Short mmCIF file of C-alpha atoms and ligand atoms in Angstrom, two decimals:
data_model
loop_
_atom_site.label_atom_id
_atom_site.label_comp_id
_atom_site.label_asym_id
_atom_site.label_seq_id
_atom_site.Cartn_x
_atom_site.Cartn_y
_atom_site.Cartn_z
CA MET G 1 72.17 135.82 97.59
CA SER G 2 74.34 138.54 95.95
CA ASP G 3 73.22 140.33 93.16
CA TRP G 4 77.28 139.25 91.19
CA GLU G 5 78.10 136.09 90.11
CA THR G 6 82.01 134.94 90.33
CA VAL G 7 83.95 133.40 87.14
CA ILE G 8 87.05 131.71 88.07
CA GLY G 9 89.98 130.18 85.45
CA LEU G 10 92.56 128.49 86.56
CA GLU G 11 96.54 128.21 85.94
CA VAL G 12 97.89 125.62 87.44
CA HIS G 13 101.97 124.19 87.05
CA VAL G 14 102.74 121.26 88.23
CA GLN G 15 106.59 120.29 88.37
CA LEU G 16 106.98 117.23 86.52
CA LYS G 17 109.34 113.92 88.67
CA THR G 18 111.36 112.73 85.83
CA ALA G 19 115.08 112.83 87.11
CA SER G 20 117.08 115.38 85.04
CA LYS G 21 115.71 118.47 82.97
CA ILE G 22 112.83 119.44 80.54
CA PHE G 23 116.77 120.84 78.27
CA SER G 24 119.25 119.57 79.73
CA GLY G 25 120.62 116.33 82.44
CA ALA G 26 121.18 117.85 85.39
CA ALA G 27 119.30 116.70 88.50
CA THR G 28 115.52 117.66 89.18
CA ASP G 29 116.84 115.94 92.80
CA TYR G 30 114.97 119.32 95.81
CA GLY G 31 117.35 120.97 98.16
CA SER G 32 120.49 120.44 97.01
CA GLU G 33 123.39 123.08 97.63
CA PRO G 34 123.01 126.26 95.42
CA ASN G 35 123.72 126.10 92.08
CA THR G 36 124.87 122.71 91.76
CA GLN G 37 122.79 121.65 90.23
CA ALA G 38 122.17 124.41 87.21
CA CYS G 39 124.22 122.73 84.19
CA ALA G 40 125.55 125.10 81.10
CA VAL G 41 122.12 124.58 78.99
CA ASP G 42 120.45 125.57 82.67
CA ILE G 43 122.20 129.13 83.04
CA ALA G 44 122.40 129.68 78.98
CA LEU G 45 126.08 129.53 78.45
CA PRO G 46 126.66 130.41 75.06
CA GLY G 47 126.71 127.55 71.90
CA VAL G 48 125.01 125.08 73.87
CA LEU G 49 121.71 123.78 72.36
CA PRO G 50 118.68 121.92 74.89
CA VAL G 51 117.86 119.43 73.67
CA MET G 52 113.47 117.55 74.29
CA ASN G 53 113.55 115.62 77.90
CA GLN G 54 111.30 112.56 75.65
CA GLU G 55 110.17 111.90 79.76
CA ALA G 56 108.50 115.00 80.25
CA ALA G 57 106.33 114.59 77.01
CA ARG G 58 105.70 111.03 77.66
CA MET G 59 104.44 112.60 81.46
CA ALA G 60 101.81 115.12 79.62
CA VAL G 61 100.23 112.57 77.44
CA VAL G 62 99.36 110.45 79.88
CA PHE G 63 98.14 113.00 81.78
CA GLY G 64 95.89 114.16 79.51
CA LEU G 65 95.18 110.74 78.21
CA ALA G 66 94.39 109.86 81.92
CA ILE G 67 91.97 113.09 81.89
CA GLY G 68 90.08 113.38 78.46
CA ALA G 69 92.52 116.12 76.50
CA LYS G 70 93.27 115.79 72.77
CA ILE G 71 96.94 114.63 72.40
CA ASN G 72 98.18 117.09 69.80
CA GLN G 73 100.19 114.52 67.36
CA ARG G 74 102.69 117.70 67.37
CA SER G 75 103.30 120.57 69.29
CA ILE G 76 105.63 122.70 69.01
CA PHE G 77 108.36 125.09 71.76
CA ALA G 78 108.21 128.45 71.88
CA ARG G 79 110.79 131.69 73.46
CA LYS G 80 108.74 133.57 75.73
CA ASN G 81 110.70 136.73 75.94
CA TYR G 82 111.59 139.04 79.04
CA PHE G 83 113.87 140.14 81.25
CA TYR G 84 114.68 139.19 84.49
CA PRO G 85 117.88 137.70 86.66
CA ASP G 86 116.17 134.27 87.74
CA MET G 87 116.19 133.36 83.76
CA PRO G 88 119.86 133.43 82.59
CA LYS G 89 118.70 133.47 78.65
CA ASN G 90 116.12 136.06 78.96
CA TYR G 91 113.57 133.76 77.35
CA GLN G 92 111.18 130.36 78.64
CA ILE G 93 111.53 127.78 76.69
CA SER G 94 106.87 127.39 76.31
CA GLN G 95 105.37 125.99 74.44
CA TYR G 96 102.45 129.56 72.82
CA ASP G 97 100.03 128.54 70.00
CA GLN G 98 100.79 124.18 69.39
CA PRO G 99 100.92 123.47 72.58
CA ILE G 100 101.13 119.51 73.59
CA CYS G 101 97.00 118.86 74.56
CA ASP G 102 93.83 120.41 73.98
CA GLY G 103 90.72 120.98 76.36
CA GLY G 104 90.33 117.45 78.23
CA GLU G 105 88.31 117.51 81.88
CA VAL G 106 88.56 117.14 86.37
CA GLU G 107 86.21 115.77 87.46
CA ILE G 108 85.14 117.51 91.03
CA GLU G 109 82.79 116.73 94.22
CA MET G 110 81.03 119.33 94.82
CA GLU G 111 78.80 118.99 98.49
CA GLY G 112 76.84 116.88 99.33
CA SER G 113 78.46 113.58 101.03
CA SER G 114 77.84 111.00 103.84
CA ARG G 115 78.63 108.05 105.76
CA ASN G 116 76.87 106.58 103.27
CA VAL G 117 76.30 108.04 100.06
CA MET G 118 78.87 110.45 97.45
CA GLY G 119 78.14 114.00 96.86
CA GLU G 120 77.28 115.83 93.63
CA HIS G 121 79.85 115.47 91.13
CA ARG G 122 80.80 117.86 88.06
CA LYS G 123 82.97 117.92 85.32
CA VAL G 124 85.75 121.11 84.97
CA GLN G 125 86.64 121.73 81.60
CA LEU G 126 90.16 122.88 80.61
CA THR G 127 91.37 124.48 77.76
CA ARG G 128 94.90 123.32 77.15
CA ILE G 129 97.75 121.84 79.17
CA HIS G 130 100.87 122.93 77.37
CA LEU G 131 105.17 121.70 78.15
CA GLU G 132 107.48 124.45 79.91
CA GLU G 133 111.05 124.90 81.68
CA ASP G 134 111.04 126.08 85.74
CA VAL G 135 112.49 129.23 86.00
CA GLY G 136 115.03 129.52 88.99
CA LYS G 137 115.10 131.08 92.21
CA LEU G 138 115.15 134.76 93.90
CA THR G 139 116.12 134.99 97.55
CA HIS G 140 115.92 139.08 97.94
CA LEU G 141 117.86 139.96 101.64
CA GLU G 142 117.99 143.22 103.26
CA ASN G 143 121.31 145.01 100.52
CA GLU G 144 121.20 142.41 98.78
CA SER G 145 119.31 139.31 96.56
CA LEU G 146 120.63 135.74 95.77
CA VAL G 147 119.86 133.46 93.10
CA ASP G 148 119.98 130.07 92.82
CA TYR G 149 119.76 128.22 89.37
CA ASN G 150 118.54 124.45 90.94
CA ARG G 151 114.91 124.91 89.74
CA ALA G 152 116.20 126.25 85.89
CA GLY G 153 114.91 124.39 83.41
CA THR G 154 112.66 121.73 85.62
CA PRO G 155 110.36 120.29 83.12
CA LEU G 156 106.67 121.72 84.30
CA ILE G 157 102.65 121.24 82.39
CA GLU G 158 101.06 124.36 82.89
CA ILE G 159 97.28 123.28 82.92
CA VAL G 160 94.83 126.18 81.63
CA SER G 161 91.16 125.78 83.02
CA GLU G 162 88.00 127.31 81.15
CA PRO G 163 86.49 130.23 82.97
CA ASP G 164 84.23 127.38 84.64
CA LEU G 165 84.73 127.61 88.53
CA TYR G 166 82.27 130.17 89.76
CA SER G 167 82.64 129.63 93.99
CA PRO G 168 86.16 130.13 96.19
CA ASP G 169 85.16 126.42 97.19
CA GLU G 170 84.89 125.22 93.56
CA ALA G 171 88.27 126.48 93.45
CA PHE G 172 89.03 124.63 96.72
CA ALA G 173 87.20 121.55 95.26
CA TYR G 174 89.04 121.43 91.55
CA LEU G 175 92.94 121.93 92.89
CA THR G 176 91.73 119.31 95.45
CA ALA G 177 90.70 117.61 92.55
CA LEU G 178 93.81 118.00 90.03
CA ARG G 179 96.01 117.40 92.77
CA ASN G 180 94.54 114.19 92.93
CA CYS G 181 94.56 113.27 89.11
CA LEU G 182 97.70 114.24 88.72
CA ILE G 183 99.21 112.11 91.49
CA ALA G 184 97.72 109.52 90.68
CA ALA G 185 98.96 110.10 87.01
CA GLY G 186 102.11 109.04 89.05
CA ILE G 187 103.13 112.32 86.75
CA SER G 188 104.37 114.96 90.79
CA GLU G 189 103.93 114.76 93.48
CA CYS G 190 102.40 117.88 93.78
CA ASP G 191 104.08 118.92 97.20
CA MET G 192 103.04 121.95 96.85
CA GLU G 193 105.24 123.72 100.20
CA LYS G 194 108.76 122.47 98.75
CA GLY G 195 106.61 124.36 95.38
CA GLN G 196 105.59 121.52 93.32
CA MET G 197 102.01 122.66 92.10
CA ARG G 198 101.69 126.82 91.78
CA CYS G 199 98.94 128.80 90.81
CA ASP G 200 97.55 131.30 88.92
CA ALA G 201 93.90 132.75 89.69
CA ASN G 202 92.06 134.83 87.49
CA VAL G 203 88.84 136.25 88.65
CA SER G 204 85.88 138.31 87.70
CA ILE G 205 82.28 138.79 88.31
CA ARG G 206 79.37 139.75 86.62
CA PRO G 207 75.52 140.62 87.13
CA ARG G 208 73.66 137.63 88.00
CA ASP G 209 72.13 136.15 84.83
CA THR G 210 74.67 137.44 82.09
CA THR G 211 76.02 135.55 80.18
CA GLU G 212 79.54 138.17 79.33
CA LEU G 213 82.21 137.72 81.20
CA GLY G 214 83.48 140.49 83.55
CA THR G 215 87.10 141.92 83.28
CA LYS G 216 89.41 139.79 84.55
CA VAL G 217 91.94 140.45 87.67
CA GLU G 218 94.73 137.54 88.30
CA ILE G 219 95.48 136.45 91.63
CA LYS G 220 99.17 135.25 90.75
CA ASN G 221 101.79 132.54 92.04
CA LEU G 222 99.51 130.71 94.88
CA ASN G 223 101.17 128.77 96.79
CA THR G 224 98.43 126.93 99.00
CA ILE G 225 95.19 125.75 98.05
CA SER G 226 93.19 127.33 100.70
CA GLY G 227 96.24 130.68 100.03
CA VAL G 228 93.76 129.93 96.36
CA ARG G 229 90.40 129.73 98.55
CA ASN G 230 90.31 132.60 100.64
CA GLY G 231 92.98 135.11 97.71
CA ILE G 232 89.76 134.46 96.12
CA ALA G 233 87.22 134.84 98.24
CA TYR G 234 88.99 138.52 99.01
CA GLU G 235 89.20 139.46 95.41
CA ILE G 236 85.20 138.54 95.08
CA GLN G 237 84.36 141.13 98.00
CA ARG G 238 86.78 143.32 96.50
CA GLN G 239 85.13 143.44 93.03
CA THR G 240 81.74 143.82 94.38
CA ARG G 241 82.16 146.37 96.07
CA ALA G 242 84.10 147.98 93.24
CA MET G 243 80.39 147.67 91.09
CA GLN G 244 78.46 149.32 93.35
CA ASN G 245 80.81 152.24 93.92
CA ASN G 246 81.29 152.50 89.78
CA HIS G 247 84.33 151.88 90.20
CA PRO G 248 86.39 149.76 86.94
CA ILE G 249 87.75 147.15 87.53
CA LEU G 250 90.99 146.73 86.27
CA GLN G 251 91.89 144.07 84.65
CA GLU G 252 95.71 143.86 86.20
CA PRO G 253 97.86 140.92 87.82
CA ARG G 254 97.51 141.10 91.68
CA ARG G 255 99.51 139.84 94.70
CA TRP G 256 97.95 137.95 97.41
CA ASN G 257 99.12 138.55 100.67
CA ALA G 258 98.50 135.72 103.34
CA ASP G 259 99.28 137.02 105.69
CA GLU G 260 97.11 140.12 106.22
CA GLY G 261 94.27 138.88 103.71
CA TYR G 262 93.85 141.09 101.41
CA THR G 263 95.51 141.24 97.46
CA THR G 264 97.62 144.51 96.60
CA SER G 265 98.02 145.67 92.04
CA MET G 266 101.11 144.26 90.59
CA ARG G 267 100.99 146.98 87.84
CA SER G 268 103.54 148.76 86.65
CA LYS G 269 105.64 149.45 83.89
CA GLU G 270 107.46 145.93 83.75
CA MET G 271 104.65 144.23 84.53
CA ALA G 272 103.67 145.41 80.73
CA HIS G 273 104.70 142.33 79.01
CA ASP G 274 104.38 142.12 75.74
CA TYR G 275 106.51 138.43 75.33
CA ARG G 276 107.17 138.02 71.66
CA TYR G 277 106.42 134.67 71.34
CA PHE G 278 108.27 132.97 68.06
CA PRO G 279 108.56 129.16 67.33
CA ASP G 280 111.82 127.94 69.00
CA PRO G 281 114.46 127.47 66.56
CA ASP G 282 117.02 124.61 69.07
CA LEU G 283 114.36 122.50 69.36
CA MET G 284 112.48 119.90 66.93
CA PRO G 285 108.97 119.87 67.33
CA VAL G 286 107.17 117.19 69.87
CA LYS G 287 105.82 114.81 67.80
CA VAL G 288 103.50 111.94 69.39
CA SER G 289 103.31 108.48 67.28
CA LYS G 290 99.70 106.42 67.24
CA ASN G 291 101.94 103.77 68.08
CA TRP G 292 102.93 105.29 71.60
CA LEU G 293 99.76 106.49 71.92
CA ASP G 294 97.91 102.99 72.12
CA ASN G 295 101.10 101.79 74.58
CA LEU G 296 100.65 104.72 76.26
CA THR G 297 96.20 104.32 76.31
CA LYS G 298 97.13 100.73 78.05
CA ASP G 299 97.76 101.31 81.49
CA LEU G 300 96.26 104.30 81.73
CA PRO G 301 96.11 105.23 85.94
CA GLU G 302 92.66 104.90 87.19
CA LEU G 303 91.08 108.22 88.36
CA PRO G 304 90.25 108.72 91.97
CA PHE G 305 86.75 109.18 91.83
CA ASP G 306 86.30 106.11 89.50
CA LYS G 307 88.46 103.89 92.14
CA GLN G 308 85.87 105.86 94.66
CA ARG G 309 82.80 104.88 92.41
CA ARG G 310 84.33 101.36 92.01
CA TYR G 311 85.01 100.37 95.39
CA MET G 312 82.16 101.33 97.64
CA GLU G 313 79.85 99.55 94.49
CA ASP G 314 82.12 96.05 94.15
CA TYR G 315 83.12 95.95 97.59
CA ASP G 316 80.15 97.53 99.95
CA LEU G 317 82.29 100.75 101.33
CA PRO G 318 81.07 103.30 103.11
CA TYR G 319 81.56 106.90 101.50
CA THR G 320 83.71 108.68 104.51
CA ILE G 321 86.08 105.27 103.98
CA THR G 322 86.71 104.71 100.12
CA SER G 323 87.62 109.08 100.67
CA VAL G 324 90.69 108.31 102.50
CA LEU G 325 92.28 105.39 100.83
CA CYS G 326 91.51 106.70 97.03
CA PRO G 327 92.81 109.37 96.09
CA ASP G 328 95.99 108.47 97.51
CA PRO G 329 97.27 105.58 95.01
CA LYS G 330 100.34 103.74 97.80
CA LEU G 331 97.41 103.24 99.65
CA ALA G 332 94.75 102.57 97.43
CA ALA G 333 97.13 99.82 96.36
CA TYR G 334 98.37 98.79 99.82
CA PHE G 335 94.63 97.75 100.57
CA GLU G 336 93.98 95.90 97.25
CA GLU G 337 97.37 93.89 98.03
CA ALA G 338 96.33 92.92 101.35
CA LEU G 339 92.60 92.36 100.13
CA ALA G 340 94.44 89.29 97.26
CA ILE G 341 95.45 87.66 100.45
CA TYR G 342 92.48 88.00 102.33
CA ASP G 343 89.12 88.85 100.60
CA LYS G 344 86.98 90.26 103.82
CA PRO G 345 87.28 93.94 102.24
CA LYS G 346 85.56 96.25 105.10
CA GLN G 347 87.31 94.43 107.79
CA ILE G 348 90.94 95.43 106.13
CA ALA G 349 89.69 98.27 104.83
CA ASN G 350 88.10 99.29 107.76
CA PHE G 351 92.15 98.52 109.86
CA ILE G 352 93.96 100.67 107.20
CA ALA G 353 92.00 103.86 106.82
CA ASN G 354 91.47 103.91 112.09
CA ASP G 355 94.47 101.95 112.74
CA LEU G 356 97.36 102.65 110.36
CA LEU G 357 96.56 105.78 109.85
CA ARG G 358 96.20 106.44 112.70
CA ASP G 359 99.49 104.70 113.91
CA LEU G 360 100.75 106.12 110.96
CA SER G 361 100.34 110.25 111.95
CA ALA G 362 101.02 109.69 115.43
CA ALA G 363 104.75 108.34 114.56
CA GLY G 364 105.46 111.11 112.81
CA GLU G 365 108.10 114.02 113.11
CA HIS G 366 106.84 115.88 110.24
CA GLY G 367 103.01 114.77 109.03
CA SER G 368 102.30 111.37 108.25
CA LEU G 369 105.59 108.29 108.72
CA PRO G 370 105.50 107.26 105.26
CA LEU G 371 103.28 104.16 103.62
CA GLU G 372 106.81 102.44 102.19
CA GLU G 373 108.59 103.45 106.02
CA CYS G 374 106.09 101.37 107.53
CA LYS G 375 106.82 98.13 109.38
CA VAL G 376 103.33 97.07 109.52
CA ARG G 377 102.70 94.85 105.94
CA PRO G 378 99.99 94.94 103.56
CA ALA G 379 100.44 90.55 104.46
CA HIS G 380 99.98 91.26 107.81
CA ILE G 381 96.44 93.07 107.76
CA ALA G 382 95.42 90.40 105.72
CA GLU G 383 96.85 87.62 108.38
CA LEU G 384 95.62 89.80 111.08
CA VAL G 385 91.46 89.82 110.62
CA GLN G 386 92.55 86.62 109.50
CA LEU G 387 93.36 85.09 113.01
CA ILE G 388 89.86 87.26 114.21
CA ASP G 389 87.43 85.18 111.42
CA LYS G 390 89.53 81.94 112.82
CA GLY G 391 88.07 82.68 116.17
CA ASP G 392 92.09 82.78 117.84
CA ILE G 393 91.18 86.70 118.93
CA SER G 394 89.05 88.65 119.88
CA SER G 395 88.77 91.85 118.14
CA GLN G 396 89.52 93.26 121.42
CA ILE G 397 92.91 91.37 121.63
CA ALA G 398 93.56 92.63 118.02
CA LYS G 399 93.69 96.61 118.58
CA GLU G 400 96.42 95.27 120.49
CA VAL G 401 98.49 92.78 118.43
CA PHE G 402 98.15 95.46 116.22
CA PHE G 403 100.15 97.77 117.98
CA GLU G 404 102.60 95.31 118.41
CA MET G 405 102.92 94.44 114.54
CA PHE G 406 102.96 98.53 114.52
CA GLU G 407 106.16 98.99 116.76
CA THR G 408 108.00 95.46 115.96
CA GLY G 409 107.06 94.96 112.56
CA LYS G 410 106.28 91.03 114.21
CA ALA G 411 103.32 89.24 112.18
CA PRO G 412 100.52 89.00 114.11
CA GLY G 413 99.89 85.31 114.38
CA GLN G 414 104.08 85.14 115.72
CA ILE G 415 102.64 87.84 118.01
CA VAL G 416 99.45 85.90 119.15
CA GLU G 417 102.05 83.28 120.28
CA GLU G 418 104.31 84.73 121.79
CA LYS G 419 102.59 86.67 124.26
CA GLY G 420 99.62 83.62 124.99
CA LEU G 421 96.81 86.43 123.41
CA LYS G 422 95.04 83.07 121.34
CA GLN G 423 91.68 83.04 122.96
CA SER G 424 90.35 79.88 124.59
CA THR G 425 88.83 77.71 122.66
CA ASP G 426 89.32 74.21 124.75
CA THR G 427 85.50 73.92 126.57
CA ASP G 428 86.15 71.69 129.56
CA GLU G 429 88.79 74.77 130.98
CA LEU G 430 86.40 77.29 129.86
CA GLU G 431 82.88 75.34 132.07
CA ALA G 432 85.19 75.16 135.15
CA ILE G 433 86.10 78.69 134.92
CA CYS G 434 81.69 79.68 133.86
CA ASN G 435 80.96 76.43 136.79
CA GLU G 436 82.89 78.54 138.86
CA VAL G 437 81.78 81.94 137.94
CA ILE G 438 78.67 80.93 138.61
CA THR G 439 78.37 79.57 142.23
CA SER G 440 80.42 83.33 143.65
CA ASN G 441 78.12 85.05 141.67
CA PRO G 442 74.28 84.16 142.87
CA LYS G 443 72.73 87.75 142.16
CA PRO G 444 72.97 88.26 138.92
CA VAL G 445 71.88 84.11 138.43
CA GLU G 446 68.90 84.29 139.99
CA GLU G 447 67.95 87.24 138.50
CA PHE G 448 68.54 85.89 135.19
CA LYS G 449 66.95 82.69 136.41
CA ALA G 450 63.98 85.92 136.83
CA GLY G 451 63.69 86.15 133.23
CA LYS G 452 66.35 89.57 133.70
CA GLU G 453 68.51 88.56 130.50
CA PRO G 454 71.25 91.18 130.81
CA ALA G 455 72.49 89.72 134.17
CA ILE G 456 73.35 87.64 131.72
CA ASN G 457 76.34 89.86 130.92
CA ALA G 458 77.58 90.71 134.60
CA LEU G 459 78.77 87.54 134.49
CA LYS G 460 80.33 86.97 131.11
CA GLY G 461 82.37 89.78 132.21
CA GLN G 462 83.96 87.44 135.53
CA VAL G 463 84.81 84.85 132.94
CA MET G 464 86.22 86.68 130.73
CA LYS G 465 88.63 88.79 133.45
CA ALA G 466 89.66 84.72 135.03
CA THR G 467 90.01 84.09 130.89
CA ARG G 468 92.91 87.59 130.53
CA GLY G 469 89.92 88.17 127.95
CA LYS G 470 91.28 85.48 126.17
CA ALA G 471 88.33 83.17 125.88
CA ASN G 472 85.78 83.41 123.46
CA PRO G 473 82.90 85.54 124.09
CA ARG G 474 80.77 83.43 121.52
CA ILE G 475 82.25 80.19 123.69
CA ILE G 476 81.23 81.61 126.62
CA ASP G 477 77.95 82.61 126.32
CA GLU G 478 76.65 79.43 124.32
CA LEU G 479 78.06 77.62 127.76
CA LEU G 480 77.24 79.83 130.68
CA ARG G 481 73.22 79.97 128.94
CA LYS G 482 73.58 75.92 128.78
CA LEU G 483 75.38 75.88 132.07
CA LEU G 484 72.14 78.44 134.00
CA LYS G 485 69.41 76.60 132.67
CA GLY G 486 70.44 72.68 133.57
P1 ADP X 1 95.32 135.73 78.77
O1 ADP X 1 94.97 136.72 77.54
O2 ADP X 1 94.52 137.20 80.25
O3 ADP X 1 96.07 134.89 79.42
P2 ADP X 1 93.79 134.34 78.85
O4 ADP X 1 92.54 133.94 78.19
O5 ADP X 1 94.76 133.24 77.95
O6 ADP X 1 94.21 135.31 79.19
O7 ADP X 1 93.57 133.05 79.67
C1 ADP X 1 94.10 132.94 81.21
C2 ADP X 1 92.42 131.93 82.04
O8 ADP X 1 91.77 132.92 82.80
C3 ADP X 1 92.48 131.18 82.05
O9 ADP X 1 91.83 130.03 83.11
C4 ADP X 1 90.93 131.63 81.99
O10 ADP X 1 90.15 130.61 82.06
C5 ADP X 1 90.82 132.71 82.24
N1 ADP X 1 89.46 133.37 82.26
C6 ADP X 1 89.57 134.16 81.29
N2 ADP X 1 89.23 135.36 81.03
C7 ADP X 1 88.30 134.89 82.68
C8 ADP X 1 87.02 136.51 82.99
N3 ADP X 1 86.62 137.08 82.69
N4 ADP X 1 87.63 135.54 84.30
C9 ADP X 1 87.63 134.53 84.74
N5 ADP X 1 88.56 133.98 84.27
C10 ADP X 1 88.79 134.55 83.32
MG1 MG X 2 96.66 133.39 78.37
#
């Protein structure tokens, strides 16, 4: 074990999925022509005034409640002053000393999970959550730079953690858990490729078994979860080497260079900020009434790890399957919809986690086909499991039926009917086939009668072949044994 302990605190910016911007009525859609979604407020034309979007506040409060933060009855907006061409007002509207939420905690999963058992969990403490607006986007070309203000004014929450993470893997686990909670709360898609979740990682080291915090370095604007893990891992090495050589660690922002795998200092005169925060005189305080809080508290979403514990306990599902179903609220709702129709959690969960997800991932052009575009509906899965249970089809044939369901969207019953896949339970017909197989296969018959039990499998295989897999295996077994005895 190293003589040094790592301490990490993360500042995570998350885009809220409101239809319009936080202080204007402009749309927030992604991927539109540059500067087609920036209205007078977003580009700060003289004389315009911002108006707070209530939906953004609702989303921040829902998330705060879900993770046990204190919701402040009154919070205010502040101006964060600096000059940069991606921000036409020359100040960003944010919250400073009176944010919308204080505290809260996010449950993370550490190591030690196995097929059936959930691993060790713990809660990471948060400092605060505040609302703010996003800025525009700069694209630097060889001799010029382009600016797109479509993103300016998009609502963000910034989630600030305490220095309560102690390794790159924990930071990774935290971001994964945070993302799953935000998605479950229905307030962001957290698509990092679209910049909907971005992270600054504060990293310091200190001698092991001491409590005072070391000097921190802030790695700015990490936009992948693995970038966060790798950037922090690099910083730990760099800082440890500096300490061992008695070089001071400078408190500074650094940039993570993902392609080369190292961080570089961003320190410059321009970076030495004094933001001169002051309350924004154009905006009213955000007031959260008791009544509103009570209403929001009533339909809070279930957090993914709570759902997972419930699924493991109530449905006796293994850890591995629940950890596929629970992080995705749409998939979990799909499962519960099928379950409401036919109460066989294990079989239904298996079809969803194995067959359905496999086919969705094979059908997608970029990543998986979205669940809402899938032709197989929860009722179809419930019916399929029912057909197996009734003995109409074997699990083997069910796989074939599923393939057809996925391609055509037809109900499994209809497919079984149309393709003549129903298992034969006509005992007379089956008995005739069994007799034929017994007559034409004297060797296994003799062996079975001499006490060699497995020899019956050869006979079963022949019957299956003769019925093209449509005979019910249980009935074949019974019939063969009866005929061989007689
Ligand atoms: P600043 O004043 O530089 O913005 P803050 O105290 O507001 O610093 O903290 C910003 C983030 O940095 C928080 O997530 C916090 O947990 C984290 N942080 C603060 N000090 C340290 C430290 N010594 N090591 C690691 N993370 C830290
Ligand atoms: Mg700070």
